[in-house]
Short mmCIF file of C-alpha atoms in Angstrom, two decimals:
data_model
loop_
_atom_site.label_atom_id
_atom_site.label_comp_id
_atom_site.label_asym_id
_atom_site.label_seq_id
_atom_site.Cartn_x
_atom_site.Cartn_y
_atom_site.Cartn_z
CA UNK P 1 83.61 -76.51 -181.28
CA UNK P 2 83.94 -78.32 -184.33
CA UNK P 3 81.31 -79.11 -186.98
CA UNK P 4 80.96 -80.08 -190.73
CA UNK P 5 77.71 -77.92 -190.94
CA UNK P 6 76.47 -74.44 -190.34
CA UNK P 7 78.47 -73.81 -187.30
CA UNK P 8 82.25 -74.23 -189.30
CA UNK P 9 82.13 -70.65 -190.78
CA UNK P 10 85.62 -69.96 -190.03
CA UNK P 11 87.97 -69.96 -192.78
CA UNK P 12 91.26 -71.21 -192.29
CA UNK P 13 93.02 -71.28 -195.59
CA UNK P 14 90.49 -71.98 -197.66
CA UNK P 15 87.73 -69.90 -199.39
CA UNK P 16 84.30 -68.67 -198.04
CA UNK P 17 83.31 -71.69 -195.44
CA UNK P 18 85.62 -74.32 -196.14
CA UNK P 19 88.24 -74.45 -193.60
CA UNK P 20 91.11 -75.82 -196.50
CA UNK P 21 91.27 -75.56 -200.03
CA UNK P 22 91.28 -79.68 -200.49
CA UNK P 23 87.75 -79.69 -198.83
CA UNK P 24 86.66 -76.73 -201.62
CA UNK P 25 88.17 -78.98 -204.32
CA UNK P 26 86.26 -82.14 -203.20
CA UNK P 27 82.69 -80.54 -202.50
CA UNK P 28 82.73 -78.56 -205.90
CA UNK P 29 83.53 -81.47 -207.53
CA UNK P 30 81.11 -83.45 -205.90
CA UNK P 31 78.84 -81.23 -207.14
CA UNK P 32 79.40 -80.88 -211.06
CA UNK P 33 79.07 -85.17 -210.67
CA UNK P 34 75.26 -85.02 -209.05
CA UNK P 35 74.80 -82.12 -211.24
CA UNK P 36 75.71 -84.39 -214.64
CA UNK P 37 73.95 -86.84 -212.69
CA UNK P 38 70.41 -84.82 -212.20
CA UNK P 39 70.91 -83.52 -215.73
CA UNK P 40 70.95 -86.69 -217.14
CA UNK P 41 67.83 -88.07 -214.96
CA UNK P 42 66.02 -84.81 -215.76
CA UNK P 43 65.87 -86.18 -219.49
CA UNK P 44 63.57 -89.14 -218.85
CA UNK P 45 61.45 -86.94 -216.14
CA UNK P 46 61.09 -84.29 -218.78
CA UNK P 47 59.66 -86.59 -221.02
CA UNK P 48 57.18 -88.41 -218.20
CA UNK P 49 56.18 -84.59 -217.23
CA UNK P 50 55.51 -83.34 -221.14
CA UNK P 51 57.78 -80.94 -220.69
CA UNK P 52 61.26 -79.72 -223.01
CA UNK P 53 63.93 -81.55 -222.49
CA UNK P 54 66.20 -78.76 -222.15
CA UNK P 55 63.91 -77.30 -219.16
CA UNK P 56 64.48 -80.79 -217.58
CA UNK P 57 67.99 -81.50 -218.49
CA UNK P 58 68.50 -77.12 -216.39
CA UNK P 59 65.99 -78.12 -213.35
CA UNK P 60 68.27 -81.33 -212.76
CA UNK P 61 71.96 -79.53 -213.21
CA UNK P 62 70.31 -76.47 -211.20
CA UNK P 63 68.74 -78.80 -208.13
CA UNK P 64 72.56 -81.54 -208.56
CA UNK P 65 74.53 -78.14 -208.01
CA UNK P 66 73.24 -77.25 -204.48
CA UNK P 67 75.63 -80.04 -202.98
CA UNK P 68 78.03 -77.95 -203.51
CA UNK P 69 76.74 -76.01 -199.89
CA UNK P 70 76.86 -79.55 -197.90
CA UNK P 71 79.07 -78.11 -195.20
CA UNK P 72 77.34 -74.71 -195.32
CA UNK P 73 73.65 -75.85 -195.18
CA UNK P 74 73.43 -79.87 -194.86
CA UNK P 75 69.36 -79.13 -194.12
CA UNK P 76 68.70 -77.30 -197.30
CA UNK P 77 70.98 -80.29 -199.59
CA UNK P 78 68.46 -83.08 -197.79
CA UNK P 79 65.49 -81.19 -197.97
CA UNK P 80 66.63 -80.65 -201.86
CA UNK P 81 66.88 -84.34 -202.07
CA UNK P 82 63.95 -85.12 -200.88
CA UNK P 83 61.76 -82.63 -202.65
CA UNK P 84 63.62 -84.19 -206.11
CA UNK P 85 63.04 -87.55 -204.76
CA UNK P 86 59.44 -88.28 -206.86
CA UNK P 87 61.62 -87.08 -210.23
CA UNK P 88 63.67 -90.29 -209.51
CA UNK P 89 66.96 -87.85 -209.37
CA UNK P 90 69.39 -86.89 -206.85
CA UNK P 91 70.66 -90.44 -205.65
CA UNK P 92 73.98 -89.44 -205.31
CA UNK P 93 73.29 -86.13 -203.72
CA UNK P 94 70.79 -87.35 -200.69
CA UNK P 95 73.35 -90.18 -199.73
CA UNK P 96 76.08 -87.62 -199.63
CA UNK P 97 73.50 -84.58 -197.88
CA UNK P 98 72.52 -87.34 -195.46
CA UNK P 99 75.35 -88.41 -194.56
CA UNK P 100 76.91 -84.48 -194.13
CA UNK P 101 73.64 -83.82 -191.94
CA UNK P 102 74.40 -86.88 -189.67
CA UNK P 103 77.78 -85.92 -189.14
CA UNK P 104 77.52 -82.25 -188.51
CA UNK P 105 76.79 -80.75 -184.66
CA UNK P 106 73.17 -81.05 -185.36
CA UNK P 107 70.63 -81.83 -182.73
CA UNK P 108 69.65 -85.30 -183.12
CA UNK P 109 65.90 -84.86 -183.40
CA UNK P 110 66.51 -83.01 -186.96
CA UNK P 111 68.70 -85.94 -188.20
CA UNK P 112 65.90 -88.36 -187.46
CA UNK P 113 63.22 -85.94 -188.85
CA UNK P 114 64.90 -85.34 -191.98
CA UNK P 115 66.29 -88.93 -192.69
CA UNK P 116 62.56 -90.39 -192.13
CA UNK P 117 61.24 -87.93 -194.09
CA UNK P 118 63.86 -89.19 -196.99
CA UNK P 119 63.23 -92.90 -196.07
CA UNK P 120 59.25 -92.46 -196.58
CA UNK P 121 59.72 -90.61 -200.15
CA UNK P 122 62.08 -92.90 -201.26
CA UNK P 123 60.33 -95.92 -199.83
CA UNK P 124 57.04 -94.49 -201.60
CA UNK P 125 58.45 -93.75 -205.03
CA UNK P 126 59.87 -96.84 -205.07
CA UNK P 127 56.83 -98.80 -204.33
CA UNK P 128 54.78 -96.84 -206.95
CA UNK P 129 57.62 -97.13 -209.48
CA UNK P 130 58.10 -100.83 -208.67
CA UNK P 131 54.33 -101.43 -209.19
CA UNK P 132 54.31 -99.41 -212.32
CA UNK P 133 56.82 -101.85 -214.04
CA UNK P 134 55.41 -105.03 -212.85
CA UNK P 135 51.54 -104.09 -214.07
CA UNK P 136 53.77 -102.98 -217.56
CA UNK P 137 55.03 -106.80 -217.44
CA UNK P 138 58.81 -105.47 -216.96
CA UNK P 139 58.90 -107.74 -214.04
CA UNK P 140 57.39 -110.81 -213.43
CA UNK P 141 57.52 -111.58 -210.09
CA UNK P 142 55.08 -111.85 -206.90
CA UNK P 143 53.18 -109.41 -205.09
CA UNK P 144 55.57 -109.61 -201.89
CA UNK P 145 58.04 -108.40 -204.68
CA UNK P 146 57.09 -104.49 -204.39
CA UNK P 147 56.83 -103.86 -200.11
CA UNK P 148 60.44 -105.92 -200.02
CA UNK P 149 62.13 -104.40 -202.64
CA UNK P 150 60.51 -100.47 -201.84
CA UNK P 151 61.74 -100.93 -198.01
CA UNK P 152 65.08 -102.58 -199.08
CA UNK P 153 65.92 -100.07 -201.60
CA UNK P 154 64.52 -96.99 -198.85
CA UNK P 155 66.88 -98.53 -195.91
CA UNK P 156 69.69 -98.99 -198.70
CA UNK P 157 69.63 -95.04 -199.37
CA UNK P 158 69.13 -94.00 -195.73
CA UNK P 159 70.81 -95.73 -192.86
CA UNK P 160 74.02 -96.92 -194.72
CA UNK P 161 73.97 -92.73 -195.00
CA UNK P 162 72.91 -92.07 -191.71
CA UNK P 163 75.10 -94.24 -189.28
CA UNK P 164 78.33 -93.10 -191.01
CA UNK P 165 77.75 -89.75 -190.80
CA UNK P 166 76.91 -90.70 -186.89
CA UNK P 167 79.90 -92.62 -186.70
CA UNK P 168 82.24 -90.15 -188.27
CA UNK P 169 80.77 -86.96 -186.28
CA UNK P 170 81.27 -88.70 -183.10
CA UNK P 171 84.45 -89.65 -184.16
CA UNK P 172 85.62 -86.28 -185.31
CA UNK P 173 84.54 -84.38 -181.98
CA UNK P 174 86.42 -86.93 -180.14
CA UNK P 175 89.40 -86.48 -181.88
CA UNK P 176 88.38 -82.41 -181.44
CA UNK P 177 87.85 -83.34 -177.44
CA UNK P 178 91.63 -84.92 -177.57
CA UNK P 179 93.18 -82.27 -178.93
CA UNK P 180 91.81 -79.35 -176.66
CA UNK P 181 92.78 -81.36 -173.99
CA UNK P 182 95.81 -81.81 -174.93
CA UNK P 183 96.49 -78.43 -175.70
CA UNK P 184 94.97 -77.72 -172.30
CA UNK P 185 97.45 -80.04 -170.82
CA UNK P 186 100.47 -78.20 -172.59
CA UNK P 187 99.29 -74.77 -171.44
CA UNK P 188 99.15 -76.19 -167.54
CA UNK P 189 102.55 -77.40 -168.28
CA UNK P 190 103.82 -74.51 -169.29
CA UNK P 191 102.16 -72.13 -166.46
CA UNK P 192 103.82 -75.19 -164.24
CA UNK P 193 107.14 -74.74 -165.82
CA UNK P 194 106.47 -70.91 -165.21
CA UNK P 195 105.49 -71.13 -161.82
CA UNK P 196 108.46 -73.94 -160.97
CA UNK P 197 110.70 -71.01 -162.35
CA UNK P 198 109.36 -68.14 -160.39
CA UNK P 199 109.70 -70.63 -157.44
CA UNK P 200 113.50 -71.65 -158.26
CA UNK P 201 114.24 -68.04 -158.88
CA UNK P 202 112.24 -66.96 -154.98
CA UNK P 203 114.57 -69.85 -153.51
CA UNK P 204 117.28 -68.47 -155.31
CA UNK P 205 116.65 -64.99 -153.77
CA UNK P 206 116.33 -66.12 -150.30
CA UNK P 207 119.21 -68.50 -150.04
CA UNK P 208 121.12 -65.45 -151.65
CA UNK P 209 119.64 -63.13 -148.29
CA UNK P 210 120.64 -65.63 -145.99
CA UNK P 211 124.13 -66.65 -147.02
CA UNK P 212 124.56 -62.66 -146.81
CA UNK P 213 122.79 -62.92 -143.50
CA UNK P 214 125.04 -65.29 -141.33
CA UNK P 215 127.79 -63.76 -143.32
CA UNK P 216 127.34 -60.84 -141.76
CA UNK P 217 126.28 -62.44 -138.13
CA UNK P 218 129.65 -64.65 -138.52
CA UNK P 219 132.36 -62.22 -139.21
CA UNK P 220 131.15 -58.70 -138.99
CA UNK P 221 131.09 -58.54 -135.30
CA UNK P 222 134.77 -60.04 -134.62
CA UNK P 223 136.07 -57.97 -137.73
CA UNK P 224 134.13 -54.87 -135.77
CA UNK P 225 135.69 -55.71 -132.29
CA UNK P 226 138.90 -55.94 -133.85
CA UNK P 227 138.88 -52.37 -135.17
CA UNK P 228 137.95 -51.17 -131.62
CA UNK P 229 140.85 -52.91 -130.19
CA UNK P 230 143.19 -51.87 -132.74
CA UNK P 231 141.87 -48.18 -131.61
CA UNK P 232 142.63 -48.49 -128.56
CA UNK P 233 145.80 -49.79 -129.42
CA UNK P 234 146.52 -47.09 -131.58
CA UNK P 235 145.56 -44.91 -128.35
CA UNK P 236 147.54 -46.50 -125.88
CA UNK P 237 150.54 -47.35 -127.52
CA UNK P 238 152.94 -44.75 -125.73
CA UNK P 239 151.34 -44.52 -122.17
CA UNK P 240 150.65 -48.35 -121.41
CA UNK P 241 152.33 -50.85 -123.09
CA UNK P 242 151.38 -53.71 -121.48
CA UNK P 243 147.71 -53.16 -122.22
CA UNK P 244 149.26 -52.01 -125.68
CA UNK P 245 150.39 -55.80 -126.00
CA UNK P 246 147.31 -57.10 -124.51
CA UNK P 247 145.00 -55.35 -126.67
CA UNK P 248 147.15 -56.76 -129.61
CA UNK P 249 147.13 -60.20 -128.57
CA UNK P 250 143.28 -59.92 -128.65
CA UNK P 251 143.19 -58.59 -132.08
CA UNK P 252 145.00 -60.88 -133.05
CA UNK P 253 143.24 -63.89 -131.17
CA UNK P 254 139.90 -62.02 -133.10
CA UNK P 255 141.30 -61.84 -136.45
CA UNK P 256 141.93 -65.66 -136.60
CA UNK P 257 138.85 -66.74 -135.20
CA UNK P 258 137.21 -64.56 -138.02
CA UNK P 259 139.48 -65.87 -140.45
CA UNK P 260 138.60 -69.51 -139.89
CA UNK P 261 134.82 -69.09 -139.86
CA UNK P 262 135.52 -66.69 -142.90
CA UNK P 263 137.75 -69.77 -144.26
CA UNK P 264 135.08 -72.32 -143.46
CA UNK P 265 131.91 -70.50 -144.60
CA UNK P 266 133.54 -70.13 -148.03
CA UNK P 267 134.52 -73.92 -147.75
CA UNK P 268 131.16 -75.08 -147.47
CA UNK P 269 129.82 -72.76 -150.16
CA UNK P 270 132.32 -74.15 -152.52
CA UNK P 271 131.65 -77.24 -151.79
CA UNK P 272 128.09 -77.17 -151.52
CA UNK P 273 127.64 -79.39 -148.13
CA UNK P 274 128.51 -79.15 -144.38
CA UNK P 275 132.32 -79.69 -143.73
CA UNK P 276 133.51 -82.84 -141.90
CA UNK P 277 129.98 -84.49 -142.02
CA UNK P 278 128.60 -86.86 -144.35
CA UNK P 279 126.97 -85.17 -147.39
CA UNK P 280 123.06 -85.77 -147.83
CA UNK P 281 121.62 -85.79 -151.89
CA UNK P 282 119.56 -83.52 -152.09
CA UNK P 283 118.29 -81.01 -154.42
CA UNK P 284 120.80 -77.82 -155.19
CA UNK P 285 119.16 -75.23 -153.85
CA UNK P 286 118.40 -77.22 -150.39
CA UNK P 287 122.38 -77.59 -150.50
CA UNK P 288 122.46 -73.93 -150.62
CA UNK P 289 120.86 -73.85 -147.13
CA UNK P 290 122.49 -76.48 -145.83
CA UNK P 291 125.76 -74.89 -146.56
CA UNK P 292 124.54 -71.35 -145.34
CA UNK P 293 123.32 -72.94 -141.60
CA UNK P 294 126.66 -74.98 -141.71
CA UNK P 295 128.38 -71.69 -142.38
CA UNK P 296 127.13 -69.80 -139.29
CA UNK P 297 128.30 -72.96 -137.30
CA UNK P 298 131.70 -71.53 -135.19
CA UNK P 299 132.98 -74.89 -135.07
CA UNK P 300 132.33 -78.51 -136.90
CA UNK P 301 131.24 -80.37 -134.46
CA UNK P 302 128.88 -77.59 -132.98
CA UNK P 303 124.92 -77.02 -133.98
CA UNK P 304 126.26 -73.41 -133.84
CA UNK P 305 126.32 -70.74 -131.24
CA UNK P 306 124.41 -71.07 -127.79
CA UNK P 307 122.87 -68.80 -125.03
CA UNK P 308 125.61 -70.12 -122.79
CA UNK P 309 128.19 -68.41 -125.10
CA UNK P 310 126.43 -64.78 -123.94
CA UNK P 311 128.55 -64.52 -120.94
CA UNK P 312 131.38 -64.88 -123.38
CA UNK P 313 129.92 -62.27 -126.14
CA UNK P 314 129.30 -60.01 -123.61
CA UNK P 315 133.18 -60.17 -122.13
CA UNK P 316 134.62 -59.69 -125.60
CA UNK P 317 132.52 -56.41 -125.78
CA UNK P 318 134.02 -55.49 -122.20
CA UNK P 319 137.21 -56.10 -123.21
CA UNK P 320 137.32 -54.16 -125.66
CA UNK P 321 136.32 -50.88 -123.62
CA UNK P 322 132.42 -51.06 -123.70
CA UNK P 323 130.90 -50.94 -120.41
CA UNK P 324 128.45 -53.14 -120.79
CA UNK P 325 126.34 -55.08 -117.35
CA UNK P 326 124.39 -58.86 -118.17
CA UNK P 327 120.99 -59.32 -116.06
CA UNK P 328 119.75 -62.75 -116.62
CA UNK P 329 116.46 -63.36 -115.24
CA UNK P 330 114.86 -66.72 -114.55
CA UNK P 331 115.62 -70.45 -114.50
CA UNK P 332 118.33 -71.02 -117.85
CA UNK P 333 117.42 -74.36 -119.36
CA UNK P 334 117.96 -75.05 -123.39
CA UNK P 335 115.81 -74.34 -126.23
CA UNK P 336 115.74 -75.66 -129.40
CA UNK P 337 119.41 -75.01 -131.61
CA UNK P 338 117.31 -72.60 -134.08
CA UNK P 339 115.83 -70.61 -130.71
CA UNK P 340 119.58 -70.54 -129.40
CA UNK P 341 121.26 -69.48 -132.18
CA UNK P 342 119.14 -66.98 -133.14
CA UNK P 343 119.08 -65.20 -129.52
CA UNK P 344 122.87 -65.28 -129.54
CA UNK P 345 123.11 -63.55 -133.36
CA UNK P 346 120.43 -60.95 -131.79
CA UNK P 347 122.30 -59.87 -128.60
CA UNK P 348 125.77 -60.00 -131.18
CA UNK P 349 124.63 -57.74 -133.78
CA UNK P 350 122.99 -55.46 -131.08
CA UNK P 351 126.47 -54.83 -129.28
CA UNK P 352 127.75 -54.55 -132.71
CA UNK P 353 125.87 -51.60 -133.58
CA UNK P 354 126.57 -50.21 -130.45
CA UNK P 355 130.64 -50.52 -131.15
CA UNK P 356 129.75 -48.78 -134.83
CA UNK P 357 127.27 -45.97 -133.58
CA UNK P 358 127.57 -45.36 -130.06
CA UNK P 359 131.16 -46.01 -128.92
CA UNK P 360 131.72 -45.42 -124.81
CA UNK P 361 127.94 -45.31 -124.55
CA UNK P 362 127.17 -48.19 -121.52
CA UNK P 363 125.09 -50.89 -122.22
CA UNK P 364 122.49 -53.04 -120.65
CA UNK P 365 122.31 -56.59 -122.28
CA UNK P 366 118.80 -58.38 -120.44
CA UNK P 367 118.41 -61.89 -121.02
CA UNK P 368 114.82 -63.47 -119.40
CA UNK P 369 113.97 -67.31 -119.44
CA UNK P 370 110.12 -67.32 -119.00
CA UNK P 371 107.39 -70.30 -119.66
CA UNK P 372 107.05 -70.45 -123.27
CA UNK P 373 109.61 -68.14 -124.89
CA UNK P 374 112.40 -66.18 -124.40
CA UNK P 375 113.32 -62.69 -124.19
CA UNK P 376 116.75 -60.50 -125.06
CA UNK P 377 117.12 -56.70 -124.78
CA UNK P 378 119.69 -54.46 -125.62
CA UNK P 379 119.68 -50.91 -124.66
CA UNK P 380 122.35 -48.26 -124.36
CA UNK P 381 122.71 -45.07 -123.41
CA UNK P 382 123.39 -41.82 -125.23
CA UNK P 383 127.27 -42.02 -126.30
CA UNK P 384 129.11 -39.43 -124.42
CA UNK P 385 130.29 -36.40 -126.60
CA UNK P 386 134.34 -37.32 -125.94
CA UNK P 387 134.24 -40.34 -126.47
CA UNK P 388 136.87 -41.47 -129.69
CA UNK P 389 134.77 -43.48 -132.19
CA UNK P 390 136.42 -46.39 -134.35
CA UNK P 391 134.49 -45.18 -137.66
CA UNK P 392 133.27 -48.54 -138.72
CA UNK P 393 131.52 -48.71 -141.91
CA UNK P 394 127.51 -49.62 -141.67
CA UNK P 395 125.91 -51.53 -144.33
CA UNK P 396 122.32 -51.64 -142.83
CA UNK P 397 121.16 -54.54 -143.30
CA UNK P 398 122.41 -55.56 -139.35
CA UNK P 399 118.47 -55.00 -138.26
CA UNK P 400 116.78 -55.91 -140.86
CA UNK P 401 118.88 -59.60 -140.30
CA UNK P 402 117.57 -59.35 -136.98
CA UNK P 403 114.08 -59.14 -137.44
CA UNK P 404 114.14 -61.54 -140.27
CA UNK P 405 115.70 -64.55 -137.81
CA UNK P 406 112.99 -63.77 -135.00
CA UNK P 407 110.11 -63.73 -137.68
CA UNK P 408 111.06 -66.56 -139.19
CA UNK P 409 110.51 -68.61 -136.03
CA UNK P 410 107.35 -66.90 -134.83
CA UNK P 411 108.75 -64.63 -132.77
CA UNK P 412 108.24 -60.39 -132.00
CA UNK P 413 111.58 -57.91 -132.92
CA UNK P 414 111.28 -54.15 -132.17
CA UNK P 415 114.05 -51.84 -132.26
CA UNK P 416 114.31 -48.03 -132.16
CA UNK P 417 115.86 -44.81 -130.00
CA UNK P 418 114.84 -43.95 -126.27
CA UNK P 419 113.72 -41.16 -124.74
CA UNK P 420 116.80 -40.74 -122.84
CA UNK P 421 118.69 -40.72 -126.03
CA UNK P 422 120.07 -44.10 -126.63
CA UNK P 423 118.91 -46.99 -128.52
CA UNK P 424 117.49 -49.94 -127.83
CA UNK P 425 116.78 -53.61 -129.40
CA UNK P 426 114.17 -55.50 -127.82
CA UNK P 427 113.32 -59.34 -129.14
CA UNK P 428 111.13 -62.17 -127.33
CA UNK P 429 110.94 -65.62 -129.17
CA UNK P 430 108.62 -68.76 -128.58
CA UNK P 431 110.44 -71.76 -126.93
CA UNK P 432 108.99 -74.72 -129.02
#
């Protein structure tokens, strides 16, 4: 809140209640003038009053000198002024106290008190003094001489006063009203630019999970079948050669295919936009996700892998020694590419783990087409005790990827050991 009155206490730079040294400067010397200026009219009143001189030259410096408290106590400078008004003294300092009072965070009902209190005692003393000098024969003029020039001279020394001080106060807590909104303003801005930050830097952090994500969908389950063929190649090397050769081929056949999505994903990253399409401007970090979806594409032209490819999945694992059986259960029709993809990466990380933790263990893969969503389960049994394993590295984050893709389209993941000993990875998602 700002004010020029009782309410600006706060000290600034300046001393006691001025709020800078140039307003100190100003008052005080505002002051020594009324108080020359009440000294000198106290000579004449001293005389009038039969009084010393020297007692009315001190009342008038002593009564000039309380302007100097016009931003500290406006009330007490008026009510000075008018009190002094009948000694004809204190012009200067009841245009300047009236005019502090008006513009100061006063309630209005004061100002109007106080400056027609000052408008009746001037108005009176200058009708009697008026009347004096014309009945003396100073002035020779008519009797409608003394009401006109007593409310003239009143109105003179009061609203000239009075509607500047109005004028200025409104003016001055507008400006105040300005600037605390426009500091307001900055400070939204800044929380804005704050928030926009902690936003960028959230994006940031999730495109960062989910490049890591279909990284790890892409390539970590060819790169994992190829170790369990190159096992079994290591294995069969002396007694069977031709499945020696076959199981080679295949390794080989893997390694490329995991090469060119590996080649591709790192493509699009680079490049920040979908290979062998047409580019859409867009913001960076929107790229980002464009270029992580185009990554887990297997192909260009493809929206990316399908339910249809299962059969597939599921002979790679068999190939590669897993006994694994595929129940599909009601009518197949096709879901939206999100619903498709994300099934597919399910049932492929879930016979990925098995490879890594529970090698010659036989697994069930369950695929069910029902109403409104489907459902995907992947359950194997305990791993038998003789069985060779390939010792493939486990980062952990394989489930956690999982459940992330179903939750993110509505859907229900639970995973976890069964009685019998095995494991099992259960997942249904909505259709639409």
């Amino acid at each position: 809140m700002t004010a020029t009155g009782e309410d600006h206490v706060t000290a600034r730079g300046g001393p006691w209640w001025w709020a800078r040294r140039r307003s100190a400067v100003f008052d005080v010397s505002l002051a020594v003038v009324s108080a020359l200026e009440c000294g000198l009219e106290g000579i004449p009143f001293a005389r009038d009053a039969g009084v010393p001189v020297a007692a009315g030259v001190v009342f008038g410096l002593l009564a000039g000198s309380v302007l100097v408290v016009r931003r500290r106590w406006p009330i007490a400078v008026v009510l000075v002024s008018i009190a002094i008004t009948p000694a004809e003294m204190g012009f200067l300092m009841g245009v300047v106290g009236l005019y502090t009072l008006a513009a100061a965070e006063m309630p209005r009902r004061i100002v109007a008190s106080l400056a027609g209190m000052s408008l009746v005692g001037t108005l009176i003393v200058t009708f009697v003094k008026t009347r004096q000098d014309m009945s003396r024969g100073d002035l020779d003029l008519g009797d409608w001489f003394v009401p006109f020039a007593a409310v003239t001279m009143s109105l003179g020394f009061t609203a000239p006063p009075v509607l500047l001080g109005l004028y200025v106060g409104a003016r001055r807590r507008l400006m105040e009203s300005l600037r605390e909104r426009a500091d307001s303003l900055e400070r939204e801005l800044q929380l804005l630019a704050e928030r926009a930050e902690e936003r960028a830097e959230w994006a940031r952090n999730e495109e960062r999970t989910r490049i890591a994500r279909e990284m790890h969908d892409v390539v970590a389950h060819r790169v994992s079948l190829m170790v369990v063929h190159a096992a079994a190649l290591q294995a069969v090397a002396r007694k069977d050669p031709e499945k020696a050769v076959r199981n080679a081929a295949l390794v080989g056949d893997m390694g490329r295919q995991a090469l060119t999505e590996l080649r591709e994903m790192l493509g699009v990253l680079r490049s920040g936009g979908e290979p062998r399409r047409e580019r859409a401007a867009s913001v960076p970090l929107a790229a980002v996700g464009v270029a992580a979806a185009a990554a887990a594409s297997r192909a260009a032209d493809d929206e990316g892998p399908c339910l249809a490819e299962i059969e597939e999945l599921v002979g790679q694992s068999a190939a590669a020694g897993m006994v694994v059986d595929l129940t599909v259960e009601g009518e197949a029709r096709s879901y939206a590419p999100e619903v498709e993809q994300t099934a597919y990466r399910v049932v492929q990380e879930a016979l990925t783990n098995v490879h890594k933790h529970a090698a010659g263990a036989k697994t069930y893969v369950r695929l069910a087409h029902r109403v409104s969503e489907i459902a995907m389960q992947v359950e194997n049994e305990p791993p038998e005790a003789a069985a060779s394993s390939a010792r493939l590295p486990s980062g952990g984050n394989g489930l956690v990827g999982m459940k992330e893709r179903v939750a993110a389209l509505g859907g229900v993941f639970v995973s976890g050991p069964t009685d019998a000993g095995g494991f099992r990875v259960s997942a249904v998602i909505p259709a639409s």
